[in-house]
Amino acid sequence: MGFSLMHVFELLARERGLHRVPITAAVMGEGLVNMITQSQVVAFLDKRLKRIGSVVDKPISECPLFLHTVFSVQREDIAIDAFNTLAEKQISSLAVVDGAGVLIGQIALRDLKLVSHDVSKFWRFYRSLGEFLAVIEAEHKKRYNQSRKCVVATVDDTIGTVISRLAQHKIHSVFVVDEHVKPIGVVSLKDILGELLNSV
């Protein structure tokens, strides 16, 4: 305790793999008091878009760091191979594309939560991504009563629009697509926080 929220933003923006910031007591021995998560930060920013300043009106096309390499896998690839790629590349999501390179979905580390702890369900990892995504979609709908659609943005969308999409769908990144719905970038909360900090 004793640090500002700006310090939390800096940690989440700059520390690779950091998704939560623990809040500890100022008094030794009292330990963990609370946690600040990426989802809470997104919700906080979304409610305060008008106070953030003109940076929220900046289009993605003017943020070259957002248009970095997109890692993708094919619909026919095996699900377990996609999760291995996530681990090897140390990334949290992959674009799932069809034979023409059109975005049809995404696979993310958080999808592991939707696979039952029951070992008898592990066969799902050895199905194609197309089949795996259908199973995950059904499980997501059953648990959360909402569709698990792939949320996207275009280069004309603004930082503010992306923040609102992240908050609305309770996600941490969106793929940037071209006019043919082919992924050309990915914008994460980490990227947005970096852009906001650079504008201060």
Short mmCIF file of N, CA and C in Angstrom, two decimals, residues 7 11 19-20 23 42 50 63-64 81 84 89 91 113 157 159 181 184:
data_model
loop_
_atom_site.label_atom_id
_atom_site.label_comp_id
_atom_site.label_asym_id
_atom_site.label_seq_id
_atom_site.Cartn_x
_atom_site.Cartn_y
_atom_site.Cartn_z
N HIS A 7 1.01 3.84 -10.66
CA HIS A 7 2.07 2.84 -10.49
C HIS A 7 1.56 1.45 -10.91
N LEU A 11 3.06 -0.94 -13.93
CA LEU A 11 3.42 -2.36 -13.75
C LEU A 11 2.72 -3.23 -14.79
N HIS A 19 -0.63 -9.96 -14.88
CA HIS A 19 -2.05 -9.71 -15.14
C HIS A 19 -2.81 -9.25 -13.89
N ARG A 20 -2.17 -9.37 -12.74
CA ARG A 20 -2.76 -8.94 -11.47
C ARG A 20 -1.66 -8.30 -10.63
N ILE A 23 -2.00 -6.20 -3.60
CA ILE A 23 -1.96 -5.06 -2.69
C ILE A 23 -1.67 -5.64 -1.30
N VAL A 42 -9.63 -2.26 -16.85
CA VAL A 42 -10.42 -1.97 -18.06
C VAL A 42 -11.74 -1.31 -17.68
N LYS A 50 -14.07 9.99 -20.76
CA LYS A 50 -14.11 11.42 -21.03
C LYS A 50 -13.06 12.19 -20.22
N CYS A 63 -1.14 4.11 -33.99
CA CYS A 63 -0.45 3.42 -32.89
C CYS A 63 0.29 2.21 -33.49
N PRO A 64 1.46 2.44 -34.08
CA PRO A 64 2.15 1.36 -34.79
C PRO A 64 2.50 0.15 -33.92
N ASP A 81 -1.86 -28.71 -29.95
CA ASP A 81 -0.73 -28.04 -30.60
C ASP A 81 -0.84 -26.52 -30.46
N ASN A 84 0.24 -25.62 -27.03
CA ASN A 84 1.71 -25.70 -26.96
C ASN A 84 2.34 -24.46 -27.58
N LYS A 89 5.47 -19.52 -27.30
CA LYS A 89 5.60 -18.10 -27.69
C LYS A 89 5.38 -17.17 -26.50
N ILE A 91 2.53 -16.21 -25.17
CA ILE A 91 1.45 -15.29 -25.50
C ILE A 91 0.15 -15.85 -24.92
N LYS A 113 -9.95 -22.92 -18.69
CA LYS A 113 -10.94 -22.94 -17.60
C LYS A 113 -12.22 -23.63 -18.03
N ASP A 157 -10.83 2.28 -35.76
CA ASP A 157 -11.37 2.36 -34.40
C ASP A 157 -10.39 3.12 -33.51
N ILE A 159 -8.76 4.27 -29.62
CA ILE A 159 -8.36 3.63 -28.35
C ILE A 159 -9.56 3.56 -27.41
N VAL A 181 -11.25 -9.15 -43.18
CA VAL A 181 -11.31 -9.81 -41.87
C VAL A 181 -10.09 -10.71 -41.65
N ILE A 184 -4.37 -8.40 -38.72
CA ILE A 184 -3.15 -7.65 -39.03
C ILE A 184 -2.49 -7.10 -37.77
#
